[in-house]
Short mmCIF file of C-alpha atoms in Angstrom, two decimals:
data_model
loop_
_atom_site.label_atom_id
_atom_site.label_comp_id
_atom_site.label_asym_id
_atom_site.label_seq_id
_atom_site.Cartn_x
_atom_site.Cartn_y
_atom_site.Cartn_z
CA UNK Y 1 -93.62 -121.11 -76.21
CA UNK Y 2 -91.08 -119.59 -78.57
CA UNK Y 3 -92.81 -116.36 -78.28
CA UNK Y 4 -92.27 -116.51 -74.43
CA UNK Y 5 -88.85 -117.76 -74.89
CA UNK Y 6 -88.11 -115.02 -77.30
CA UNK Y 7 -89.51 -112.43 -74.93
CA UNK Y 8 -87.57 -113.98 -72.08
CA UNK Y 9 -84.36 -113.81 -74.00
CA UNK Y 10 -84.99 -110.22 -74.86
CA UNK Y 11 -85.53 -109.28 -71.19
CA UNK Y 12 -82.40 -111.14 -70.15
CA UNK Y 13 -80.32 -109.33 -72.73
CA UNK Y 14 -81.65 -105.96 -71.55
CA UNK Y 15 -80.84 -106.74 -67.95
CA UNK Y 16 -77.24 -107.66 -68.71
CA UNK Y 17 -76.80 -104.48 -70.68
CA UNK Y 18 -77.90 -102.37 -67.70
CA UNK Y 19 -75.60 -104.23 -65.34
CA UNK Y 20 -72.61 -103.73 -67.56
CA UNK Y 21 -73.35 -99.99 -67.89
CA UNK Y 22 -73.45 -99.51 -64.10
CA UNK Y 23 -70.26 -101.38 -63.63
CA UNK Y 24 -68.44 -99.09 -66.04
CA UNK Y 25 -69.57 -95.89 -64.31
CA UNK Y 26 -68.31 -97.09 -60.94
CA UNK Y 27 -64.80 -97.84 -62.23
CA UNK Y 28 -64.27 -94.35 -63.83
CA UNK Y 29 -65.20 -92.08 -60.74
CA UNK Y 30 -62.29 -91.15 -58.12
CA UNK Y 31 -62.77 -92.26 -54.55
CA UNK Y 32 -63.44 -89.30 -52.08
CA UNK Y 33 -60.45 -88.30 -49.62
CA UNK Y 34 -59.82 -85.84 -46.57
CA UNK Y 35 -57.74 -82.49 -46.56
CA UNK Y 36 -53.94 -82.42 -46.17
CA UNK Y 37 -51.75 -80.53 -43.57
CA UNK Y 38 -51.02 -76.99 -44.82
CA UNK Y 39 -49.62 -75.24 -41.72
CA UNK Y 40 -48.77 -75.31 -38.04
CA UNK Y 41 -49.64 -73.01 -35.12
CA UNK Y 42 -48.38 -72.48 -31.56
CA UNK Y 43 -51.33 -73.02 -29.28
CA UNK Y 44 -50.20 -71.72 -25.88
CA UNK Y 45 -49.31 -68.07 -26.75
CA UNK Y 46 -49.96 -65.25 -24.29
CA UNK Y 47 -51.03 -62.60 -26.73
CA UNK Y 48 -48.36 -62.82 -29.41
CA UNK Y 49 -45.58 -64.33 -27.28
CA UNK Y 50 -44.64 -66.96 -24.72
CA UNK Y 51 -43.54 -65.49 -21.37
CA UNK Y 52 -40.97 -67.16 -19.14
CA UNK Y 53 -40.16 -66.02 -15.60
CA UNK Y 54 -41.39 -62.98 -13.78
CA UNK Y 55 -44.85 -63.96 -12.58
CA UNK Y 56 -44.84 -66.92 -14.98
CA UNK Y 57 -43.05 -70.29 -14.64
CA UNK Y 58 -39.37 -70.42 -15.60
CA UNK Y 59 -40.09 -73.43 -17.88
CA UNK Y 60 -42.98 -74.10 -20.27
CA UNK Y 61 -43.90 -76.86 -22.70
CA UNK Y 62 -44.54 -75.44 -26.15
CA UNK Y 63 -47.79 -76.76 -27.65
CA UNK Y 64 -48.12 -76.93 -31.44
CA UNK Y 65 -50.90 -78.17 -33.73
CA UNK Y 66 -50.88 -78.90 -37.45
CA UNK Y 67 -53.64 -77.26 -39.46
CA UNK Y 68 -56.24 -77.91 -40.52
CA UNK Y 69 -57.19 -80.15 -37.63
CA UNK Y 70 -59.25 -82.33 -40.03
CA UNK Y 71 -56.23 -83.16 -42.19
CA UNK Y 72 -56.09 -86.88 -42.87
CA UNK Y 73 -52.28 -86.96 -42.72
CA UNK Y 74 -51.85 -85.47 -39.22
CA UNK Y 75 -50.16 -88.59 -37.99
CA UNK Y 76 -47.36 -88.11 -40.48
CA UNK Y 77 -46.17 -84.77 -39.04
CA UNK Y 78 -43.59 -84.23 -36.30
CA UNK Y 79 -42.04 -80.86 -35.44
CA UNK Y 80 -38.64 -79.59 -34.29
CA UNK Y 81 -38.20 -76.38 -32.19
CA UNK Y 82 -35.22 -73.97 -32.25
CA UNK Y 83 -34.21 -70.95 -30.11
CA UNK Y 84 -32.70 -67.95 -31.92
CA UNK Y 85 -30.65 -67.07 -28.81
CA UNK Y 86 -29.72 -69.70 -26.24
CA UNK Y 87 -28.57 -66.97 -23.83
CA UNK Y 88 -32.23 -65.93 -23.51
CA UNK Y 89 -33.97 -69.33 -23.53
CA UNK Y 90 -33.32 -72.91 -24.60
CA UNK Y 91 -35.70 -75.58 -25.94
CA UNK Y 92 -35.10 -79.35 -25.81
CA UNK Y 93 -36.22 -82.15 -28.15
CA UNK Y 94 -39.53 -82.47 -26.31
CA UNK Y 95 -40.36 -78.78 -26.81
CA UNK Y 96 -39.65 -77.73 -23.22
CA UNK Y 97 -38.66 -74.03 -22.99
CA UNK Y 98 -36.29 -72.93 -20.19
CA UNK Y 99 -35.56 -69.31 -19.17
CA UNK Y 100 -31.81 -68.57 -19.20
CA UNK Y 101 -31.48 -64.78 -19.13
CA UNK Y 102 -33.55 -61.65 -19.50
CA UNK Y 103 -34.42 -60.53 -23.01
CA UNK Y 104 -36.36 -61.54 -26.10
CA UNK Y 105 -35.64 -64.20 -28.71
CA UNK Y 106 -37.54 -66.16 -31.36
CA UNK Y 107 -38.93 -69.69 -31.12
CA UNK Y 108 -38.91 -71.39 -34.54
CA UNK Y 109 -41.10 -74.47 -35.19
CA UNK Y 110 -40.46 -76.51 -38.38
CA UNK Y 111 -41.99 -79.77 -39.66
CA UNK Y 112 -39.35 -82.50 -39.97
CA UNK Y 113 -40.74 -83.90 -43.22
CA UNK Y 114 -41.71 -80.59 -44.87
CA UNK Y 115 -39.69 -77.41 -44.18
CA UNK Y 116 -42.45 -75.31 -45.73
CA UNK Y 117 -44.71 -76.17 -42.82
CA UNK Y 118 -43.27 -73.78 -40.18
CA UNK Y 119 -44.09 -70.92 -37.80
CA UNK Y 120 -42.42 -68.79 -35.11
CA UNK Y 121 -43.21 -66.56 -32.16
CA UNK Y 122 -41.52 -64.25 -29.68
CA UNK Y 123 -40.36 -65.54 -26.32
CA UNK Y 124 -40.06 -62.92 -23.58
CA UNK Y 125 -37.67 -64.17 -20.93
CA UNK Y 126 -38.07 -62.17 -17.74
CA UNK Y 127 -36.32 -64.48 -15.30
CA UNK Y 128 -36.32 -64.13 -11.52
CA UNK Y 129 -37.77 -60.76 -10.54
CA UNK Y 130 -36.28 -58.49 -7.90
CA UNK Y 131 -38.18 -58.95 -4.66
CA UNK Y 132 -36.69 -56.15 -2.57
CA UNK Y 133 -34.04 -53.42 -2.59
CA UNK Y 134 -32.35 -52.85 0.74
CA UNK Y 135 -31.00 -49.30 0.95
CA UNK Y 136 -28.41 -48.90 3.68
CA UNK Y 137 -28.70 -47.27 6.07
CA UNK Y 138 -32.39 -48.09 5.61
CA UNK Y 139 -34.81 -45.38 6.62
CA UNK Y 140 -32.02 -43.06 7.70
CA UNK Y 141 -30.98 -39.68 6.34
CA UNK Y 142 -27.66 -39.08 4.61
CA UNK Y 143 -26.20 -35.70 5.62
CA UNK Y 144 -24.04 -33.83 3.10
CA UNK Y 145 -22.43 -30.41 3.56
CA UNK Y 146 -21.91 -28.64 0.26
CA UNK Y 147 -18.43 -27.31 -0.52
CA UNK Y 148 -17.03 -25.42 -3.53
CA UNK Y 149 -15.44 -28.70 -4.62
CA UNK Y 150 -18.72 -30.58 -4.24
CA UNK Y 151 -19.99 -33.20 -1.76
CA UNK Y 152 -20.95 -36.69 -2.93
CA UNK Y 153 -22.30 -40.00 -1.64
CA UNK Y 154 -22.27 -43.42 -3.34
CA UNK Y 155 -25.76 -44.90 -3.10
CA UNK Y 156 -25.03 -47.94 -5.27
CA UNK Y 157 -22.29 -49.23 -2.98
CA UNK Y 158 -24.73 -49.31 -0.06
CA UNK Y 159 -27.60 -51.24 -1.68
CA UNK Y 160 -28.49 -54.96 -1.60
CA UNK Y 161 -30.81 -56.47 -4.22
CA UNK Y 162 -32.83 -59.59 -3.27
CA UNK Y 163 -33.17 -62.42 -4.10
CA UNK Y 164 -29.52 -63.02 -4.85
CA UNK Y 165 -30.43 -64.99 -7.99
CA UNK Y 166 -32.51 -62.17 -9.49
CA UNK Y 167 -31.95 -62.25 -13.25
CA UNK Y 168 -31.66 -58.48 -13.68
CA UNK Y 169 -30.05 -56.60 -10.79
CA UNK Y 170 -29.43 -53.32 -12.60
CA UNK Y 171 -31.01 -50.28 -10.94
CA UNK Y 172 -31.86 -46.81 -12.11
CA UNK Y 173 -31.49 -43.90 -9.69
CA UNK Y 174 -33.49 -40.69 -9.47
CA UNK Y 175 -33.81 -37.65 -7.21
CA UNK Y 176 -37.13 -36.14 -6.21
CA UNK Y 177 -35.54 -32.65 -6.22
CA UNK Y 178 -32.42 -32.21 -8.42
CA UNK Y 179 -32.15 -28.60 -7.20
CA UNK Y 180 -31.06 -30.00 -3.82
CA UNK Y 181 -29.11 -33.07 -4.90
CA UNK Y 182 -28.64 -34.83 -8.20
CA UNK Y 183 -27.90 -38.51 -8.72
CA UNK Y 184 -26.29 -40.26 -11.66
CA UNK Y 185 -28.97 -42.63 -13.05
CA UNK Y 186 -26.46 -45.42 -13.67
CA UNK Y 187 -23.74 -45.09 -11.02
CA UNK Y 188 -25.88 -43.88 -8.11
CA UNK Y 189 -23.41 -41.11 -7.20
CA UNK Y 190 -25.34 -38.43 -5.30
CA UNK Y 191 -24.01 -34.86 -5.65
CA UNK Y 192 -25.09 -32.09 -3.33
CA UNK Y 193 -26.39 -28.94 -5.03
CA UNK Y 194 -27.90 -26.72 -2.37
CA UNK Y 195 -29.63 -26.62 0.96
CA UNK Y 196 -32.64 -28.85 1.63
CA UNK Y 197 -33.90 -32.45 1.61
CA UNK Y 198 -34.58 -34.75 -1.31
CA UNK Y 199 -35.48 -38.42 -1.72
CA UNK Y 200 -33.13 -40.65 -3.70
CA UNK Y 201 -34.85 -43.67 -5.24
CA UNK Y 202 -33.26 -46.86 -6.63
CA UNK Y 203 -35.70 -48.68 -8.95
CA UNK Y 204 -35.36 -52.19 -10.40
CA UNK Y 205 -35.21 -52.27 -14.20
CA UNK Y 206 -36.72 -55.77 -14.62
CA UNK Y 207 -40.32 -54.55 -14.67
CA UNK Y 208 -41.03 -55.70 -11.11
CA UNK Y 209 -41.70 -52.12 -9.97
CA UNK Y 210 -39.65 -52.69 -6.80
CA UNK Y 211 -37.67 -49.74 -5.42
CA UNK Y 212 -35.76 -48.59 -2.36
CA UNK Y 213 -35.50 -45.03 -1.10
CA UNK Y 214 -33.52 -42.87 1.31
CA UNK Y 215 -33.31 -39.16 2.18
CA UNK Y 216 -30.41 -36.80 1.57
CA UNK Y 217 -30.17 -33.70 3.74
CA UNK Y 218 -27.87 -31.05 2.24
CA UNK Y 219 -26.48 -28.32 4.51
CA UNK Y 220 -24.56 -25.23 3.44
CA UNK Y 221 -22.03 -22.96 5.14
CA UNK Y 222 -22.72 -19.32 4.35
CA UNK Y 223 -20.20 -16.49 4.18
CA UNK Y 224 -19.50 -14.39 7.25
CA UNK Y 225 -17.38 -11.78 5.49
CA UNK Y 226 -15.89 -10.83 2.12
CA UNK Y 227 -12.63 -8.94 1.67
CA UNK Y 228 -10.35 -8.06 -1.21
CA UNK Y 229 -6.97 -9.67 -1.55
CA UNK Y 230 -3.82 -7.58 -1.33
CA UNK Y 231 -2.68 -9.26 -4.55
CA UNK Y 232 -4.64 -7.82 -7.41
CA UNK Y 233 -2.96 -9.35 -10.48
CA UNK Y 234 -2.34 -6.60 -13.03
CA UNK Y 235 -4.38 -3.99 -11.23
CA UNK Y 236 -2.26 -1.29 -9.63
CA UNK Y 237 -3.01 -1.10 -5.91
CA UNK Y 238 -3.25 2.50 -4.74
CA UNK Y 239 -4.78 1.95 -1.29
CA UNK Y 240 -6.79 -0.94 0.17
CA UNK Y 241 -9.83 -1.51 -2.09
CA UNK Y 242 -8.65 1.20 -4.51
CA UNK Y 243 -7.07 0.22 -7.82
CA UNK Y 244 -5.88 1.80 -11.04
CA UNK Y 245 -6.51 0.15 -14.41
CA UNK Y 246 -5.37 1.30 -17.82
CA UNK Y 247 -7.85 1.99 -20.62
CA UNK Y 248 -7.99 -1.14 -22.79
CA UNK Y 249 -6.63 -3.40 -20.05
CA UNK Y 250 -8.51 -6.17 -18.26
CA UNK Y 251 -7.91 -7.76 -14.89
CA UNK Y 252 -9.59 -9.33 -11.88
CA UNK Y 253 -9.02 -8.63 -8.22
CA UNK Y 254 -8.86 -11.53 -5.79
CA UNK Y 255 -11.57 -12.00 -3.18
CA UNK Y 256 -11.32 -13.67 0.22
CA UNK Y 257 -14.51 -15.22 1.63
CA UNK Y 258 -14.70 -16.30 5.26
CA UNK Y 259 -15.01 -18.83 6.78
CA UNK Y 260 -12.70 -20.97 4.69
CA UNK Y 261 -15.23 -23.81 4.37
CA UNK Y 262 -18.05 -21.80 2.80
CA UNK Y 263 -20.26 -23.89 0.54
CA UNK Y 264 -20.15 -21.53 -2.42
CA UNK Y 265 -17.53 -19.08 -3.66
CA UNK Y 266 -19.78 -17.88 -6.45
CA UNK Y 267 -20.19 -14.11 -6.55
CA UNK Y 268 -22.29 -11.68 -8.51
CA UNK Y 269 -20.56 -8.57 -9.86
CA UNK Y 270 -21.82 -5.10 -10.64
CA UNK Y 271 -20.28 -1.90 -11.96
CA UNK Y 272 -21.56 1.51 -10.98
CA UNK Y 273 -20.63 2.83 -14.45
CA UNK Y 274 -20.15 0.20 -17.19
CA UNK Y 275 -19.05 2.91 -19.62
CA UNK Y 276 -15.90 3.45 -17.52
CA UNK Y 277 -15.26 -0.07 -16.25
CA UNK Y 278 -17.28 -3.16 -17.06
CA UNK Y 279 -17.20 -6.43 -15.13
CA UNK Y 280 -18.30 -9.86 -16.35
CA UNK Y 281 -19.77 -12.77 -14.38
CA UNK Y 282 -16.28 -14.11 -13.68
CA UNK Y 283 -15.24 -10.81 -12.06
CA UNK Y 284 -12.93 -9.70 -14.88
CA UNK Y 285 -12.83 -5.91 -15.01
CA UNK Y 286 -12.17 -4.08 -18.28
CA UNK Y 287 -11.12 -0.45 -18.43
CA UNK Y 288 -13.13 1.32 -21.13
CA UNK Y 289 -12.67 5.05 -20.58
CA UNK Y 290 -11.05 7.44 -18.13
CA UNK Y 291 -12.89 7.91 -14.86
CA UNK Y 292 -13.86 6.14 -11.67
CA UNK Y 293 -16.22 3.20 -11.28
CA UNK Y 294 -17.17 1.14 -8.23
CA UNK Y 295 -17.12 -2.61 -8.69
CA UNK Y 296 -19.19 -4.54 -6.12
CA UNK Y 297 -18.89 -8.28 -5.51
CA UNK Y 298 -21.79 -9.90 -3.62
CA UNK Y 299 -22.13 -13.47 -2.32
CA UNK Y 300 -24.89 -15.58 -3.86
CA UNK Y 301 -25.34 -18.01 -0.95
CA UNK Y 302 -28.06 -15.92 0.72
CA UNK Y 303 -25.71 -14.22 3.20
CA UNK Y 304 -25.64 -11.06 1.01
CA UNK Y 305 -22.09 -10.19 2.05
CA UNK Y 306 -20.47 -7.67 -0.29
CA UNK Y 307 -17.28 -5.76 -0.91
CA UNK Y 308 -16.75 -2.77 -3.18
CA UNK Y 309 -13.57 -1.73 -4.94
CA UNK Y 310 -12.84 1.71 -6.35
CA UNK Y 311 -11.37 1.37 -9.82
CA UNK Y 312 -9.73 4.43 -11.34
CA UNK Y 313 -9.46 3.91 -15.07
CA UNK Y 314 -6.68 5.94 -16.65
CA UNK Y 315 -5.20 6.30 -20.09
CA UNK Y 316 -1.44 6.26 -20.51
CA UNK Y 317 0.63 7.59 -23.35
CA UNK Y 318 3.58 5.32 -24.24
CA UNK Y 319 6.49 7.15 -25.90
CA UNK Y 320 9.34 4.86 -27.03
CA UNK Y 321 12.95 6.01 -26.99
CA UNK Y 322 14.63 6.36 -30.38
CA UNK Y 323 16.71 3.18 -30.94
CA UNK Y 324 18.60 4.65 -33.90
CA UNK Y 325 21.10 6.25 -31.47
CA UNK Y 326 21.62 3.11 -29.37
CA UNK Y 327 24.82 1.10 -29.23
CA UNK Y 328 24.10 -2.60 -28.62
CA UNK Y 329 26.38 -5.32 -27.29
CA UNK Y 330 25.47 -8.83 -26.16
CA UNK Y 331 26.45 -12.34 -25.20
CA UNK Y 332 26.99 -14.66 -28.19
CA UNK Y 333 24.18 -14.79 -30.73
CA UNK Y 334 23.75 -17.10 -33.70
CA UNK Y 335 24.61 -15.40 -37.00
CA UNK Y 336 24.10 -18.49 -39.19
CA UNK Y 337 20.45 -19.36 -38.88
CA UNK Y 338 19.59 -17.28 -41.92
CA UNK Y 339 15.83 -16.94 -42.05
CA UNK Y 340 15.61 -17.29 -38.28
CA UNK Y 341 18.24 -14.86 -37.05
CA UNK Y 342 18.54 -12.06 -39.63
CA UNK Y 343 21.99 -10.82 -38.69
CA UNK Y 344 23.09 -8.22 -36.19
CA UNK Y 345 21.65 -6.84 -32.95
CA UNK Y 346 20.01 -3.86 -34.61
CA UNK Y 347 17.40 -6.26 -36.00
CA UNK Y 348 16.12 -6.65 -32.45
CA UNK Y 349 15.13 -2.97 -32.17
CA UNK Y 350 14.19 -2.05 -35.72
CA UNK Y 351 10.77 -1.47 -37.22
CA UNK Y 352 8.39 -4.20 -35.95
CA UNK Y 353 6.91 -4.44 -39.42
CA UNK Y 354 10.22 -5.89 -40.70
CA UNK Y 355 9.72 -9.05 -38.64
CA UNK Y 356 13.43 -9.37 -37.83
CA UNK Y 357 15.09 -10.45 -34.62
CA UNK Y 358 18.08 -12.07 -32.95
CA UNK Y 359 18.68 -15.61 -31.65
CA UNK Y 360 20.54 -15.61 -28.30
CA UNK Y 361 22.43 -18.72 -27.25
CA UNK Y 362 21.46 -20.15 -23.86
CA UNK Y 363 23.89 -20.62 -20.97
CA UNK Y 364 26.41 -23.35 -21.70
CA UNK Y 365 26.58 -22.65 -25.42
CA UNK Y 366 29.15 -20.67 -27.39
CA UNK Y 367 30.68 -19.01 -24.33
CA UNK Y 368 27.49 -17.56 -22.82
CA UNK Y 369 28.37 -16.65 -19.20
CA UNK Y 370 26.84 -18.58 -16.34
CA UNK Y 371 24.96 -15.45 -15.30
CA UNK Y 372 22.86 -15.79 -18.47
CA UNK Y 373 22.44 -14.52 -21.99
CA UNK Y 374 22.25 -10.73 -22.09
CA UNK Y 375 22.31 -7.60 -24.19
CA UNK Y 376 23.35 -4.08 -23.21
CA UNK Y 377 21.96 -0.79 -24.49
CA UNK Y 378 24.15 2.34 -24.50
CA UNK Y 379 21.91 5.37 -24.96
CA UNK Y 380 24.90 7.71 -25.41
CA UNK Y 381 23.54 10.00 -22.71
CA UNK Y 382 21.35 9.20 -19.68
CA UNK Y 383 17.78 8.31 -20.74
CA UNK Y 384 14.55 8.21 -18.75
CA UNK Y 385 12.35 5.09 -19.05
CA UNK Y 386 9.68 3.28 -17.06
CA UNK Y 387 8.36 0.62 -19.44
CA UNK Y 388 9.66 -1.93 -21.93
CA UNK Y 389 8.26 -4.01 -24.73
CA UNK Y 390 9.48 -7.34 -26.08
CA UNK Y 391 8.35 -10.17 -28.35
CA UNK Y 392 9.99 -13.57 -28.21
CA UNK Y 393 10.01 -17.11 -29.55
CA UNK Y 394 9.14 -15.95 -33.08
CA UNK Y 395 9.93 -18.18 -36.02
CA UNK Y 396 9.41 -15.95 -39.02
CA UNK Y 397 10.04 -17.19 -42.53
CA UNK Y 398 10.81 -14.21 -44.79
CA UNK Y 399 10.34 -16.35 -47.90
CA UNK Y 400 6.73 -17.16 -47.14
CA UNK Y 401 6.15 -13.97 -45.14
CA UNK Y 402 4.51 -15.88 -42.29
CA UNK Y 403 5.22 -17.06 -38.76
CA UNK Y 404 5.89 -20.75 -38.38
CA UNK Y 405 4.39 -22.18 -35.22
CA UNK Y 406 7.11 -24.74 -34.73
CA UNK Y 407 8.88 -24.97 -31.40
CA UNK Y 408 12.23 -23.87 -32.78
CA UNK Y 409 13.13 -21.50 -29.95
CA UNK Y 410 13.03 -21.48 -26.20
CA UNK Y 411 10.75 -19.09 -24.34
CA UNK Y 412 12.15 -16.08 -22.48
CA UNK Y 413 10.74 -16.50 -19.00
CA UNK Y 414 12.31 -13.58 -17.10
CA UNK Y 415 14.24 -10.39 -17.85
CA UNK Y 416 16.38 -8.78 -15.13
CA UNK Y 417 17.20 -5.11 -15.67
CA UNK Y 418 20.42 -3.45 -14.49
CA UNK Y 419 21.37 0.24 -14.79
CA UNK Y 420 24.80 1.90 -14.97
CA UNK Y 421 26.39 5.26 -15.69
CA UNK Y 422 29.85 3.93 -16.53
CA UNK Y 423 29.28 0.40 -17.94
CA UNK Y 424 31.33 -0.95 -15.02
CA UNK Y 425 29.22 -0.81 -11.89
CA UNK Y 426 25.61 -1.92 -12.46
CA UNK Y 427 22.64 -1.50 -10.13
CA UNK Y 428 19.92 -4.17 -10.01
CA UNK Y 429 16.70 -2.40 -11.05
CA UNK Y 430 13.97 -5.05 -11.37
CA UNK Y 431 13.39 -8.68 -12.32
CA UNK Y 432 10.33 -9.04 -14.57
CA UNK Y 433 8.99 -12.60 -14.44
CA UNK Y 434 6.40 -14.64 -16.27
CA UNK Y 435 6.54 -13.11 -19.74
CA UNK Y 436 3.73 -14.30 -22.00
CA UNK Y 437 4.50 -16.38 -25.07
CA UNK Y 438 3.97 -14.03 -28.02
CA UNK Y 439 4.39 -16.71 -30.68
CA UNK Y 440 0.65 -17.02 -31.26
CA UNK Y 441 0.14 -13.29 -31.75
CA UNK Y 442 3.27 -11.56 -33.06
CA UNK Y 443 1.44 -8.23 -33.27
CA UNK Y 444 0.89 -8.09 -29.49
CA UNK Y 445 4.28 -8.26 -27.72
CA UNK Y 446 4.67 -7.98 -23.97
CA UNK Y 447 4.35 -4.36 -22.84
CA UNK Y 448 5.33 -4.08 -19.18
CA UNK Y 449 5.32 -1.03 -16.94
CA UNK Y 450 8.29 -1.06 -14.60
CA UNK Y 451 7.83 -0.49 -10.90
CA UNK Y 452 9.74 2.83 -11.02
CA UNK Y 453 11.01 5.46 -13.43
CA UNK Y 454 14.76 5.14 -14.08
CA UNK Y 455 17.48 7.37 -15.53
CA UNK Y 456 20.64 5.63 -16.76
CA UNK Y 457 23.04 5.75 -19.67
CA UNK Y 458 23.51 1.97 -19.81
CA UNK Y 459 20.83 -0.72 -19.39
CA UNK Y 460 21.73 -4.38 -19.24
CA UNK Y 461 19.03 -7.03 -19.77
CA UNK Y 462 19.72 -10.62 -18.66
CA UNK Y 463 17.48 -13.26 -20.27
CA UNK Y 464 16.33 -16.43 -18.49
CA UNK Y 465 14.83 -19.23 -20.62
CA UNK Y 466 11.73 -21.11 -19.52
CA UNK Y 467 13.41 -24.44 -20.22
CA UNK Y 468 17.09 -23.98 -19.32
CA UNK Y 469 17.94 -27.70 -19.57
CA UNK Y 470 15.66 -28.70 -22.41
CA UNK Y 471 17.25 -30.11 -25.54
CA UNK Y 472 15.22 -32.17 -27.97
CA UNK Y 473 18.31 -33.36 -29.77
CA UNK Y 474 18.27 -30.54 -32.29
CA UNK Y 475 19.78 -27.07 -32.20
CA UNK Y 476 16.65 -24.95 -32.13
CA UNK Y 477 15.95 -25.07 -28.42
CA UNK Y 478 19.47 -23.74 -27.78
CA UNK Y 479 18.24 -20.25 -28.66
CA UNK Y 480 15.97 -17.52 -27.37
CA UNK Y 481 14.62 -15.46 -30.25
CA UNK Y 482 13.99 -11.78 -29.39
CA UNK Y 483 12.43 -9.04 -31.49
CA UNK Y 484 10.64 -5.70 -31.15
CA UNK Y 485 12.53 -4.68 -28.01
CA UNK Y 486 11.65 -1.21 -26.86
CA UNK Y 487 12.29 1.04 -23.86
CA UNK Y 488 10.29 4.20 -23.25
CA UNK Y 489 8.40 6.51 -20.95
CA UNK Y 490 4.69 6.30 -20.23
CA UNK Y 491 2.74 9.24 -18.84
CA UNK Y 492 -0.82 9.84 -17.83
CA UNK Y 493 -2.91 11.22 -20.70
CA UNK Y 494 -4.50 14.60 -20.04
#
């Protein structure tokens, strides 16, 4: 009995020990759990973006999902959406996207309880597409006649874009043949170029591919005749279509093209002997050596009308009279300007290398007569002359040895020449107008051939300023500065 009881007690003790061991293991092992939310994704992307408008709806509900989808804490996550540019699209608290304007912006999605759980995507807002472009007058042809000043037509002002609420109404314009007519891509201004027809297209820029088109028909008026003008600038007119040009000189003769409404005045020019006289594309003729050359001007409008001028290129010898024997008198001059006046009248006719001159007061100053500032040359005995030379409006600083390009002096516009044998009765010889400003190049004064050869003992030169009434408030524009005056005789070189 004891033995059984003893064995029974032993078995009971063993069983309790096992139960206690199992209970301990269960308490020390963690309970198993699911994954947590680590990210978020936008579900309804079209490629890598959400598209609004165009062929898509103007509004869309953004759809987001936390990841992984098996996360046990999904129910704890709520997301907020933001637009980077509300002028492109907006998004409300429910995640509804609304197209506002054309363009691209970014949609940002952020978890409310964990800012590290976030994502973003592009939103392409296309808006309402252009449905049609009505070009007025639709289907008709716009006729333009080219003129030298150009012929234009405004296409943009005659176009209607539909529907009226299209988001992007900007158009781009193009020409099928820019050699006939060009068109400004932005403004739609059509400019005629030359004869023919071309299609002008206005295309929507919203990606719809819609365009409108019309035809431009350009006509031209061709030349009937070409003649030379009687006025030939500095060319000497000998007979109609025959001119004389000095070696080293350049000039252009004027051309008349008929009818007056020709489409193009452009001419091509050719010289029969470019070693004697050359001519550039603008029709400027340059005398290069003695001889005769024939300059032909031809229309380029297809009419092939032409005119030819005979240009005799000659070389003149210019022999100045000796100023050392001259007696000079004048209207009042300024003797106090120092570096600008340099003293007496002889400085006006001395060696050009000395850079000296004289400042003449204008009318209304220091007793200058109303007839104008003047100077008189007494040769002592009658002298023969047919050209003169003069530089004016110089502002030379002898200290620095340079010309100062400050507007200290008035320009000499005209010089009127008078001749006399007794210094009492003077004969009007010639009024020379439009003298060039020699301030920018003091080494190249005006050298002018007179219209005739004269013989006189006395020569009086009356100076007219370009700006007779101009006064800036200072004294400088009261004067006309003259230097390098010369009279002489030119002859034809052998």
